[in-house]
Short mmCIF file of C-alpha atoms and ligand atoms in Angstrom, two decimals:
data_model
loop_
_atom_site.label_atom_id
_atom_site.label_comp_id
_atom_site.label_asym_id
_atom_site.label_seq_id
_atom_site.Cartn_x
_atom_site.Cartn_y
_atom_site.Cartn_z
CA MET A 16 -28.34 -24.42 76.69
CA LYS A 17 -28.74 -25.12 73.03
CA ARG A 18 -26.45 -27.45 71.26
CA ARG A 19 -24.05 -25.47 69.15
CA ASP A 20 -21.71 -26.67 66.50
CA PHE A 21 -18.06 -25.84 66.53
CA LEU A 22 -15.27 -26.86 64.28
CA ILE A 23 -12.85 -28.64 66.51
CA GLY A 24 -10.38 -30.41 64.32
CA GLY A 25 -12.90 -32.89 63.09
CA LEU A 26 -13.47 -34.22 66.61
CA GLY A 27 -17.08 -33.17 66.56
CA VAL A 28 -16.88 -31.48 69.94
CA THR A 29 -19.91 -29.42 70.88
CA ALA A 30 -20.82 -27.36 73.88
CA GLY A 31 -21.71 -29.22 77.03
CA ALA A 32 -25.00 -29.02 78.87
CA SER A 33 -24.28 -27.21 82.12
CA ALA A 34 -25.51 -23.69 82.73
CA VAL A 35 -22.20 -21.92 82.21
CA SER A 36 -20.36 -24.03 79.78
CA PHE A 37 -18.59 -22.97 76.67
CA ALA A 38 -17.07 -24.75 73.78
CA PRO A 39 -13.35 -25.39 73.86
CA PHE A 40 -11.37 -22.85 72.01
CA ALA A 41 -8.97 -24.41 69.61
CA LEU A 42 -10.05 -24.24 66.02
CA GLY A 43 -9.27 -27.17 63.87
CA GLN A 44 -6.96 -26.18 61.10
CA MET A 45 -5.68 -28.90 58.92
CA MET A 46 -2.78 -27.58 56.98
CA ILE A 47 -2.73 -29.03 53.55
CA GLY A 48 0.76 -30.17 52.77
CA GLN A 49 1.95 -29.09 56.21
CA ARG A 50 1.69 -30.52 59.66
CA ALA A 51 -1.37 -29.75 61.71
CA TYR A 52 -0.97 -27.43 64.65
CA TYR A 53 -1.02 -28.59 68.21
CA GLN A 54 -4.62 -28.73 69.45
CA PRO A 55 -4.66 -27.76 73.10
CA SER A 56 -7.88 -27.62 75.05
CA PHE A 57 -8.45 -24.89 77.58
CA ALA A 58 -10.40 -24.82 80.80
CA LEU A 59 -12.33 -21.62 81.43
CA GLN A 60 -10.16 -18.91 82.91
CA ASP A 61 -10.65 -15.39 84.21
CA PHE A 62 -10.65 -12.54 81.75
CA ALA A 63 -7.11 -11.23 81.40
CA LEU A 64 -6.98 -7.52 82.11
CA PRO A 65 -3.72 -6.03 80.84
CA VAL A 66 -1.65 -3.92 83.22
CA LEU A 67 -2.60 -0.26 82.89
CA ASP A 68 0.28 2.16 82.44
CA GLU A 69 -0.56 5.86 82.60
CA GLY A 70 3.06 6.96 82.66
CA SER A 71 4.41 9.45 85.14
CA THR A 72 4.43 13.22 84.85
CA VAL A 73 7.95 14.60 84.58
CA GLN A 74 8.41 18.29 83.79
CA GLY A 75 5.03 18.51 82.16
CA LYS A 76 5.44 15.41 80.03
CA GLN A 77 3.81 12.00 80.36
CA VAL A 78 6.77 9.65 80.45
CA PHE A 79 6.46 5.96 79.66
CA LYS A 80 9.35 3.58 80.21
CA LEU A 81 9.04 0.64 77.87
CA VAL A 82 11.40 -2.31 77.84
CA LEU A 83 11.35 -4.80 75.00
CA GLN A 84 12.11 -8.09 76.66
CA SER A 85 11.93 -11.82 76.20
CA GLY A 86 10.98 -14.67 78.47
CA GLU A 87 8.41 -17.39 78.84
CA SER A 88 4.67 -17.22 79.28
CA ARG A 89 1.96 -19.62 80.29
CA ILE A 90 -0.47 -19.38 77.41
CA LEU A 91 -1.10 -23.09 76.99
CA PRO A 92 -2.52 -25.03 79.94
CA ASN A 93 0.51 -27.12 80.87
CA ILE A 94 3.58 -25.75 79.21
CA ASN A 95 5.42 -22.46 78.81
CA THR A 96 5.96 -20.70 75.51
CA PRO A 97 9.04 -18.61 74.73
CA THR A 98 7.68 -15.14 74.04
CA ILE A 99 8.59 -11.47 73.77
CA GLY A 100 6.78 -8.44 75.10
CA ILE A 101 6.96 -4.93 76.46
CA ASN A 102 7.53 -4.58 80.22
CA GLN A 103 6.32 -8.16 80.48
CA ASN A 104 7.13 -11.43 78.83
CA PHE A 105 4.24 -11.54 76.39
CA LEU A 106 2.29 -8.64 74.86
CA ALA A 107 2.23 -5.29 76.63
CA PRO A 108 0.56 -2.97 79.11
CA VAL A 109 -2.28 -0.73 77.97
CA LEU A 110 -0.88 2.79 77.71
CA ARG A 111 -3.39 5.49 78.63
CA PHE A 112 -2.86 9.19 78.04
CA LYS A 113 -4.77 12.32 77.11
CA LYS A 114 -5.13 14.61 74.15
CA ASN A 115 -2.81 17.65 74.22
CA GLN A 116 -0.36 15.96 76.56
CA THR A 117 3.21 15.63 75.42
CA VAL A 118 4.10 11.98 75.71
CA ARG A 119 7.65 10.72 75.95
CA MET A 120 8.24 7.06 75.19
CA GLU A 121 11.59 5.74 76.38
CA VAL A 122 11.98 2.43 74.63
CA THR A 123 14.84 0.17 75.68
CA ASN A 124 15.57 -2.87 73.59
CA LYS A 125 16.59 -5.82 75.73
CA LEU A 126 15.91 -8.33 72.98
CA GLY A 127 18.79 -9.99 71.24
CA GLU A 128 17.62 -8.54 67.95
CA ALA A 129 16.84 -5.14 66.46
CA ALA A 130 13.30 -3.88 66.83
CA ALA A 131 11.25 -0.80 65.97
CA LEU A 132 8.15 0.20 67.92
CA HIS A 133 5.41 2.07 66.08
CA TRP A 134 2.52 4.15 67.45
CA HIS A 135 -0.22 3.05 65.07
CA GLY A 136 -2.83 5.69 64.34
CA MET A 137 -0.93 8.67 65.71
CA VAL A 138 -0.39 11.92 63.86
CA LEU A 139 3.17 12.86 64.77
CA PRO A 140 6.53 13.84 63.27
CA ALA A 141 7.97 11.13 61.02
CA THR A 142 11.11 10.79 63.12
CA GLN A 143 8.96 9.80 66.14
CA ASP A 144 6.74 7.33 64.27
CA GLY A 145 8.68 4.17 65.08
CA GLY A 146 8.71 2.78 61.57
CA PRO A 147 11.46 0.66 60.03
CA HIS A 148 13.81 3.67 59.90
CA GLN A 149 13.74 3.97 63.70
CA ALA A 150 15.05 0.50 64.51
CA ILE A 151 16.53 0.15 67.98
CA LYS A 152 19.67 -1.95 68.25
CA PRO A 153 19.92 -4.50 71.04
CA GLY A 154 20.87 -2.67 74.23
CA ASP A 155 19.92 0.78 72.94
CA THR A 156 17.21 3.15 74.11
CA TRP A 157 15.16 5.16 71.63
CA VAL A 158 13.08 8.10 72.78
CA ALA A 159 9.97 9.18 70.92
CA GLU A 160 8.23 12.35 71.96
CA TRP A 161 5.20 14.10 70.53
CA GLN A 162 2.26 16.21 71.43
CA VAL A 163 -0.95 14.24 71.24
CA ILE A 164 -3.22 15.83 68.66
CA ASN A 165 -5.26 12.70 67.95
CA GLU A 166 -8.78 12.38 69.27
CA PRO A 167 -9.58 10.10 72.20
CA ALA A 168 -9.94 6.54 70.88
CA THR A 169 -8.28 3.14 70.96
CA TYR A 170 -4.88 2.83 69.29
CA PHE A 171 -2.22 0.19 68.76
CA TYR A 172 1.51 0.04 69.34
CA HIS A 173 3.53 -2.73 67.82
CA SER A 174 6.74 -3.86 66.26
CA HIS A 175 7.51 -2.35 62.86
CA THR A 176 10.91 -3.87 62.28
CA HIS A 177 12.17 -4.12 58.73
CA ASN A 178 11.27 -7.62 57.45
CA HIS A 179 10.40 -8.78 60.97
CA THR A 180 7.18 -7.04 61.89
CA ALA A 181 5.13 -10.19 61.41
CA ASP A 182 7.24 -12.60 63.44
CA GLN A 183 7.89 -10.09 66.24
CA VAL A 184 4.21 -9.26 66.59
CA TRP A 185 3.42 -12.98 66.52
CA ARG A 186 5.85 -13.58 69.38
CA GLY A 187 4.24 -10.78 71.39
CA LEU A 188 5.49 -7.31 70.52
CA GLY A 189 2.26 -5.35 70.49
CA GLY A 190 -0.30 -3.73 72.77
CA GLN A 191 -3.08 -1.18 73.04
CA MET A 192 -2.89 2.57 73.59
CA GLN A 193 -5.87 4.60 74.69
CA ILE A 194 -6.33 8.32 74.43
CA VAL A 195 -8.99 9.09 76.99
CA ASP A 196 -11.25 11.95 77.92
CA GLU A 197 -13.07 10.71 80.99
CA ASP A 198 -15.02 13.92 81.56
CA ARG A 199 -16.41 13.88 78.07
CA ASP A 200 -17.20 10.17 78.31
CA ALA A 201 -19.01 10.81 81.59
CA GLN A 202 -21.10 13.53 79.96
CA LEU A 203 -21.96 11.24 77.07
CA GLY A 204 -22.76 8.27 79.29
CA ILE A 205 -19.92 6.18 77.84
CA PRO A 206 -18.33 3.72 80.28
CA HIS A 207 -14.71 4.71 80.88
CA GLN A 208 -13.40 3.12 84.10
CA TYR A 209 -10.57 0.85 83.15
CA GLY A 210 -11.21 -2.72 84.20
CA VAL A 211 -14.54 -1.80 85.79
CA ASP A 212 -16.77 -1.02 82.85
CA ASP A 213 -14.20 -0.29 80.15
CA PHE A 214 -12.23 -3.29 78.89
CA PRO A 215 -9.60 -3.78 76.20
CA VAL A 216 -10.40 -6.77 73.99
CA ILE A 217 -7.15 -7.36 72.14
CA ILE A 218 -7.73 -10.22 69.77
CA THR A 219 -4.93 -12.39 68.48
CA ASP A 220 -4.70 -15.89 67.09
CA ARG A 221 -1.69 -18.12 67.54
CA ALA A 222 -0.51 -21.57 66.56
CA PHE A 223 1.72 -23.77 68.69
CA ASN A 224 3.98 -26.74 68.37
CA LYS A 225 3.51 -29.60 70.80
CA SER A 226 6.65 -28.50 72.61
CA GLY A 227 4.89 -25.25 73.53
CA THR A 228 6.84 -23.04 71.13
CA PHE A 229 4.93 -20.85 68.73
CA TYR A 230 4.39 -22.32 65.32
CA TYR A 231 5.36 -19.83 62.67
CA SER A 232 5.89 -20.55 59.05
CA ASN A 233 7.15 -18.42 56.26
CA THR A 234 6.36 -20.56 53.27
CA ARG A 235 5.03 -18.98 50.15
CA MET A 236 1.51 -20.21 50.90
CA GLN A 237 1.71 -18.97 54.45
CA LYS A 238 2.80 -15.58 53.19
CA MET A 239 -0.09 -15.40 50.79
CA GLN A 240 -2.67 -16.24 53.42
CA GLY A 241 -0.92 -14.46 56.22
CA MET A 242 -0.15 -16.40 59.36
CA HIS A 243 -3.26 -17.70 61.11
CA GLY A 244 -3.48 -19.69 64.31
CA ASN A 245 -6.00 -22.09 65.77
CA VAL A 246 -5.89 -20.69 69.33
CA ILE A 247 -7.80 -17.46 69.82
CA LEU A 248 -6.53 -15.22 72.59
CA VAL A 249 -8.16 -12.17 74.15
CA ASN A 250 -5.56 -10.09 75.98
CA GLY A 251 -3.29 -13.11 75.74
CA ALA A 252 -5.68 -15.62 77.30
CA ALA A 253 -7.78 -18.34 75.69
CA ASN A 254 -11.29 -19.26 76.74
CA SER A 255 -11.72 -16.51 79.32
CA VAL A 256 -14.81 -15.19 81.08
CA LEU A 257 -15.41 -11.57 81.93
CA LYS A 258 -17.65 -11.03 84.95
CA PRO A 259 -18.51 -7.35 84.86
CA LYS A 260 -19.78 -5.58 87.97
CA LYS A 261 -21.82 -3.13 85.94
CA SER A 262 -24.57 -3.76 83.45
CA LEU A 263 -23.25 -1.37 80.82
CA ILE A 264 -19.80 -2.14 79.48
CA ARG A 265 -17.52 -0.73 76.87
CA LEU A 266 -15.40 -3.19 74.93
CA ARG A 267 -12.47 -1.79 73.01
CA LEU A 268 -12.39 -4.40 70.27
CA HIS A 269 -8.93 -4.43 68.75
CA ASN A 270 -7.78 -6.83 66.10
CA ALA A 271 -4.08 -7.30 66.82
CA SER A 272 -3.81 -10.48 64.76
CA ASN A 273 -1.26 -10.84 62.01
CA ALA A 274 -3.75 -11.77 59.32
CA ARG A 275 -7.08 -13.01 60.62
CA PHE A 276 -10.28 -11.10 59.81
CA TYR A 277 -13.13 -11.32 62.31
CA HIS A 278 -16.85 -11.15 61.82
CA LEU A 279 -17.99 -10.52 65.37
CA HIS A 280 -21.37 -10.91 66.97
CA PHE A 281 -22.73 -12.07 70.31
CA SER A 282 -23.95 -15.60 70.80
CA ASP A 283 -27.53 -14.40 71.35
CA ASN A 284 -27.20 -11.90 68.53
CA ARG A 285 -27.94 -9.03 70.89
CA PRO A 286 -27.48 -5.56 69.47
CA PHE A 287 -24.67 -3.34 70.67
CA GLN A 288 -23.73 0.23 70.01
CA LEU A 289 -20.65 1.26 68.14
CA VAL A 290 -19.38 4.58 69.49
CA ALA A 291 -15.84 4.88 68.15
CA THR A 292 -13.62 3.56 65.39
CA ASP A 293 -9.86 3.75 64.80
CA GLY A 294 -9.40 7.47 65.33
CA GLY A 295 -12.28 8.78 67.43
CA LEU A 296 -15.96 8.89 68.30
CA LEU A 297 -18.62 8.58 65.62
CA GLU A 298 -21.08 11.41 65.23
CA GLN A 299 -23.89 9.11 66.33
CA PRO A 300 -23.78 5.67 67.91
CA GLN A 301 -24.54 2.92 65.41
CA THR A 302 -26.72 0.08 66.60
CA LEU A 303 -25.34 -3.11 65.12
CA ASN A 304 -25.50 -6.80 65.81
CA TYR A 305 -22.28 -7.65 64.04
CA ILE A 306 -19.12 -5.89 62.95
CA HIS A 307 -16.18 -6.75 60.75
CA LEU A 308 -12.72 -6.18 62.11
CA ALA A 309 -9.72 -6.54 59.82
CA PRO A 310 -6.18 -6.72 61.16
CA ALA A 311 -5.32 -3.46 63.03
CA GLU A 312 -8.89 -2.14 63.10
CA ARG A 313 -10.41 -1.03 66.40
CA ALA A 314 -14.01 -0.51 67.42
CA ASP A 315 -15.32 0.71 70.78
CA ILE A 316 -18.70 -0.84 71.44
CA ILE A 317 -21.15 -0.49 74.31
CA VAL A 318 -22.96 -3.63 75.39
CA ASP A 319 -25.94 -3.75 77.70
CA VAL A 320 -25.81 -6.86 79.89
CA SER A 321 -28.55 -5.84 82.31
CA ASP A 322 -30.43 -9.07 81.60
CA GLY A 323 -27.74 -10.83 83.67
CA LYS A 324 -27.25 -13.52 81.05
CA THR A 325 -24.19 -15.38 79.95
CA LEU A 326 -23.02 -14.81 76.41
CA SER A 327 -20.02 -15.20 74.17
CA LEU A 328 -18.39 -12.97 71.62
CA GLN A 329 -18.24 -15.14 68.55
CA ASN A 330 -16.75 -15.17 65.13
CA LYS A 331 -19.08 -16.14 62.35
CA LYS A 332 -18.05 -17.64 59.06
CA GLY A 333 -18.40 -15.59 55.97
CA TYR A 334 -16.02 -12.68 56.10
CA GLY A 335 -12.44 -12.45 55.01
CA ASN A 336 -12.96 -15.96 53.86
CA LEU A 337 -9.75 -16.67 52.11
CA ASN A 338 -10.76 -20.27 51.63
CA THR A 339 -12.82 -19.71 48.54
CA GLY A 340 -11.94 -19.48 44.90
CA MET A 341 -8.34 -19.25 43.89
CA MET A 342 -6.88 -19.76 47.33
CA SER A 343 -8.46 -23.15 47.83
CA MET A 344 -7.68 -24.24 44.28
CA MET A 345 -4.05 -23.54 44.98
CA GLY A 346 -4.10 -25.65 48.11
CA GLY A 347 -4.63 -22.90 50.63
CA ASN A 348 -5.89 -23.55 54.10
CA SER A 349 -9.47 -24.61 53.66
CA ASP A 350 -10.46 -23.84 57.20
CA LEU A 351 -9.41 -20.28 57.84
CA ASP A 352 -12.97 -19.21 58.07
CA SER A 353 -14.97 -20.91 60.78
CA ASN A 354 -17.26 -20.31 63.72
CA PHE A 355 -15.69 -19.97 67.16
CA ASP A 356 -15.91 -18.14 70.47
CA LEU A 357 -13.46 -15.39 71.39
CA PHE A 358 -14.37 -14.95 75.04
CA HIS A 359 -17.38 -15.09 77.30
CA ILE A 360 -19.32 -12.71 79.50
CA ASP A 361 -21.09 -13.82 82.65
CA ALA A 362 -23.28 -10.90 83.65
CA SER A 363 -24.93 -12.55 86.66
CA LYS A 364 -23.09 -10.23 89.07
CA ALA A 365 -23.56 -7.04 87.06
CA GLY A 366 -25.13 -4.26 89.12
CA LYS A 367 -27.73 -2.27 87.24
CA VAL A 368 -26.68 1.08 85.86
CA ALA A 369 -28.52 3.39 83.50
CA ALA A 370 -28.83 2.25 79.90
CA PHE A 371 -27.00 4.04 77.13
CA ASN A 372 -29.32 6.45 75.39
CA THR A 373 -27.06 9.10 73.95
CA THR A 374 -27.88 9.87 70.34
CA LYS A 375 -25.32 12.54 69.48
CA LEU A 376 -21.66 12.02 70.30
CA VAL A 377 -19.54 14.57 68.45
CA SER A 378 -19.52 16.68 65.32
CA LEU A 379 -16.81 15.59 62.98
CA PRO A 380 -15.28 18.31 60.84
CA ASP A 381 -17.06 18.69 57.54
CA TRP A 382 -14.63 17.68 54.81
CA SER A 383 -17.19 17.41 52.05
CA ASN A 384 -15.97 20.50 50.22
CA VAL A 385 -12.26 20.56 50.99
CA ASP A 386 -9.82 21.18 48.17
CA ILE A 387 -8.10 18.04 46.99
CA ALA A 388 -4.38 18.61 46.51
CA THR A 389 -3.70 15.29 44.77
CA THR A 390 -5.38 12.04 43.85
CA ARG A 391 -3.13 9.01 44.16
CA ARG A 392 -3.82 5.62 42.66
CA LEU A 393 -2.37 2.70 44.53
CA GLN A 394 -2.70 -0.78 43.14
CA LEU A 395 -2.22 -3.73 45.46
CA ASP A 396 -0.29 -6.43 43.69
CA MET A 397 0.13 -10.11 44.37
CA GLN A 398 1.74 -11.44 41.27
CA MET A 399 0.28 -14.55 39.77
CA GLY A 400 2.13 -17.36 38.09
CA PRO A 401 5.54 -18.80 38.90
CA THR A 402 6.83 -15.72 40.75
CA MET A 403 3.99 -15.96 43.17
CA MET A 404 4.16 -19.67 43.79
CA PHE A 405 7.90 -20.10 43.91
CA GLY A 406 9.60 -16.74 44.00
CA SER A 407 10.02 -14.44 46.91
CA GLY A 408 8.61 -11.42 45.18
CA GLY A 409 5.21 -10.42 44.05
CA PHE A 410 3.86 -8.47 47.01
CA ALA A 411 3.95 -4.87 45.91
CA ILE A 412 2.11 -1.60 45.50
CA ASN A 413 2.02 -0.13 42.01
CA LYS A 414 4.43 -2.95 41.11
CA ASN A 415 7.06 -1.70 43.55
CA GLU A 416 8.15 -3.89 46.40
CA TYR A 417 9.02 -1.98 49.55
CA ASP A 418 12.50 -0.49 49.41
CA MET A 419 13.77 1.47 52.40
CA ASN A 420 15.80 3.67 50.08
CA VAL A 421 12.99 4.74 47.80
CA ILE A 422 10.41 7.41 48.59
CA ASN A 423 7.33 6.36 46.66
CA GLU A 424 5.08 9.37 47.19
CA VAL A 425 5.47 12.97 48.33
CA ALA A 426 2.58 14.82 49.95
CA LYS A 427 2.14 18.45 50.95
CA ALA A 428 1.51 19.20 54.62
CA ASN A 429 -1.87 20.56 55.74
CA THR A 430 -3.71 19.42 52.64
CA PHE A 431 -6.22 16.75 51.73
CA GLU A 432 -5.64 14.00 49.21
CA ILE A 433 -7.78 11.28 47.74
CA TRP A 434 -6.16 7.86 47.67
CA GLU A 435 -7.74 5.35 45.35
CA LEU A 436 -6.89 1.88 46.58
CA HIS A 437 -7.39 -0.74 43.93
CA ASN A 438 -7.22 -4.46 44.64
CA PRO A 439 -7.08 -6.70 41.56
CA SER A 440 -5.37 -9.47 43.58
CA ILE A 441 -6.87 -12.69 44.92
CA THR A 442 -7.06 -11.82 48.64
CA HIS A 443 -8.40 -8.92 50.66
CA HIS A 444 -5.93 -6.37 52.01
CA PRO A 445 -6.43 -4.13 55.06
CA ILE A 446 -4.58 -0.98 54.06
CA HIS A 447 -3.13 1.28 56.72
CA VAL A 448 -1.70 4.76 56.26
CA HIS A 449 0.58 6.26 58.90
CA ASN A 450 0.25 9.77 60.32
CA THR A 451 -3.38 10.25 59.45
CA GLN A 452 -6.98 9.56 60.38
CA PHE A 453 -8.90 9.44 57.13
CA ARG A 454 -12.51 9.10 56.05
CA ILE A 455 -13.73 6.41 53.68
CA LEU A 456 -15.44 7.98 50.68
CA ASP A 457 -16.72 4.97 48.81
CA ARG A 458 -16.28 1.32 47.87
CA ASN A 459 -16.70 0.73 44.15
CA GLY A 460 -18.74 3.91 44.10
CA ARG A 461 -21.05 2.78 46.90
CA PRO A 462 -21.10 4.17 50.44
CA PRO A 463 -18.88 2.50 53.05
CA TYR A 464 -20.32 0.12 55.66
CA SER A 465 -22.31 1.64 58.50
CA TRP A 466 -19.38 1.07 60.89
CA GLU A 467 -16.98 2.92 58.63
CA ASN A 468 -18.40 6.42 58.88
CA GLY A 469 -15.86 7.75 61.36
CA LEU A 470 -12.16 8.40 61.52
CA LYS A 471 -10.11 5.48 60.24
CA ASP A 472 -6.48 4.58 59.75
CA THR A 473 -7.03 1.12 58.27
CA VAL A 474 -9.50 0.04 55.61
CA THR A 475 -10.03 -3.33 53.99
CA VAL A 476 -9.89 -3.32 50.23
CA TYR A 477 -11.66 -6.46 49.10
CA THR A 478 -10.73 -8.41 46.01
CA ASP A 479 -11.75 -6.48 42.89
CA GLU A 480 -12.59 -3.41 44.85
CA LYS A 481 -11.65 0.21 44.45
CA VAL A 482 -11.87 2.08 47.74
CA ARG A 483 -11.43 5.83 47.87
CA ILE A 484 -10.27 7.47 51.07
CA LEU A 485 -9.92 11.15 51.97
CA VAL A 486 -6.57 11.66 53.66
CA PRO A 487 -5.54 14.73 55.65
CA THR A 488 -1.77 14.99 55.38
CA GLY A 489 -1.23 16.56 58.79
CA PRO A 490 0.92 19.44 59.98
CA TYR A 491 4.36 17.82 60.19
CA LYS A 492 6.96 18.38 57.49
CA ASP A 493 10.10 16.39 56.93
CA ALA A 494 11.65 16.18 53.49
CA LYS A 495 13.73 13.14 54.36
CA MET A 496 12.03 10.87 56.87
CA PRO A 497 9.10 8.97 55.38
CA TYR A 498 5.91 7.49 56.78
CA MET A 499 4.67 4.07 55.73
CA TYR A 500 1.51 2.88 54.04
CA HIS A 501 0.97 -0.83 53.76
CA CYS A 502 -1.14 -3.91 54.01
CA HIS A 503 -1.70 -4.81 57.68
CA ILE A 504 -1.61 -8.52 56.95
CA LEU A 505 1.85 -8.42 58.43
CA GLU A 506 3.23 -11.17 56.23
CA HIS A 507 2.21 -9.11 53.19
CA GLU A 508 3.82 -6.02 54.65
CA ASP A 509 7.10 -7.80 55.34
CA ALA A 510 7.01 -9.38 51.89
CA GLY A 511 6.87 -5.96 50.23
CA MET A 512 3.30 -4.66 50.11
CA MET A 513 4.38 -1.37 51.62
CA GLY A 514 5.44 2.03 50.39
CA GLN A 515 6.78 5.22 51.93
CA PHE A 516 5.73 8.81 51.61
CA THR A 517 7.17 12.04 52.89
CA VAL A 518 5.21 15.14 53.83
CA THR A 519 6.85 18.40 52.85
CU1 C2O B 609 0.08 -0.84 62.53
CU2 C2O B 609 2.62 0.52 59.80
O1 C2O B 609 1.41 -0.19 61.19
CU1 CU B 610 0.70 2.69 61.71
CU1 CU B 611 -2.37 -7.87 52.05
#
């Protein structure tokens, strides 16, 4: 095996020489002006497959019983971490259901704090959305029910608690939802057997104190960067190895991190095929050898491992690199952007199955000539100067910090709108709009990236960029209850880079 370089806290650790040997996981992150994180080292462990929950059918509805709970989890090698989760101590089961089903989510809050649980990516009535207005008090049960009109794809459910989304997600309140159509996948040759050839890859990064507790900081600098960690987890486990039994696998890449952007590729740079993004299948598979994934973005990829080799999914420097320019001048973390492994694949036991050759997946509706009801301009603000460095304010959209009592925008149901997202600030912002799956029209007048040609609910707006998206407003009307739109760097969201809109 070739010698590879990894940034391990200045220790100069590199991969060993044995046949199946991978670099340790912890990234070195020296916090300037703050203490360094605990630097654990992890032995290889088995790939963590989340519990699958398909609900139970009660009177024609798919019913899911979800309990928000707290406890301890073994994430680090030798010590437990106090965590929160859904039906488990840390993170959550994968919820699987089908289009056209009516799902009923019975969410009981057994935490000692209020929490809201949001169904990210779903088109549904605003009262069922699980945003900050649907907070569940400790001890209470909240029921959300809706008919699934979204397309089959990989979705996200997570805390959306007023001012506490970031720290609750960090402690564990988030998981993956999948809308599946196994018959259609079978026809298209797309792997779809959960845990056999279809795997969630829920990516989070965390930082720890030596005592095993999570490290979380809410300083001004930390807010600006968003909270990053030096331990990379896939489905809650560090340094894991997937040993697939089949040579064609689907990975549902899902960035569930608070703030970290990933630039993903395989260690041998092998190509893979992107078949779906946030809200559904692409028209045609895209052959790629890397993809960018901002916080909250999902990408279903198909990887051919019929060569039986061992490989790693890696992050490569050079994307979302908040360490350049202004951020580093102001003393920001200089090491947010580095090379590291996320998890490994050992394909030596993979039985050969047919390769993936499908060239046409679906036809997306043609929106090229739809009437545009409104064009909205949204400017992402991070105020410079003293307010930014020392104040609490400064994170806003169109100069307005999030206020639960203010409706910022009003849209008309069953129409299309163009939203122009403009980012004059010093960091990139992944912008998410609730209750819609949109299309990306352009970035500074140029076409979107090749992996952005499908249905999306989150789009990164880079520094100095203007991104235009085409937003269907959906069928649900409610003059009072708003939906959210916000930056999915959760520290930015909590700090005020969020607005609300109603659909009437
Ligand atoms: Cu993923 Cu408003 O959230
Ligand atoms: Cu959402
Ligand atoms: Cu942001």
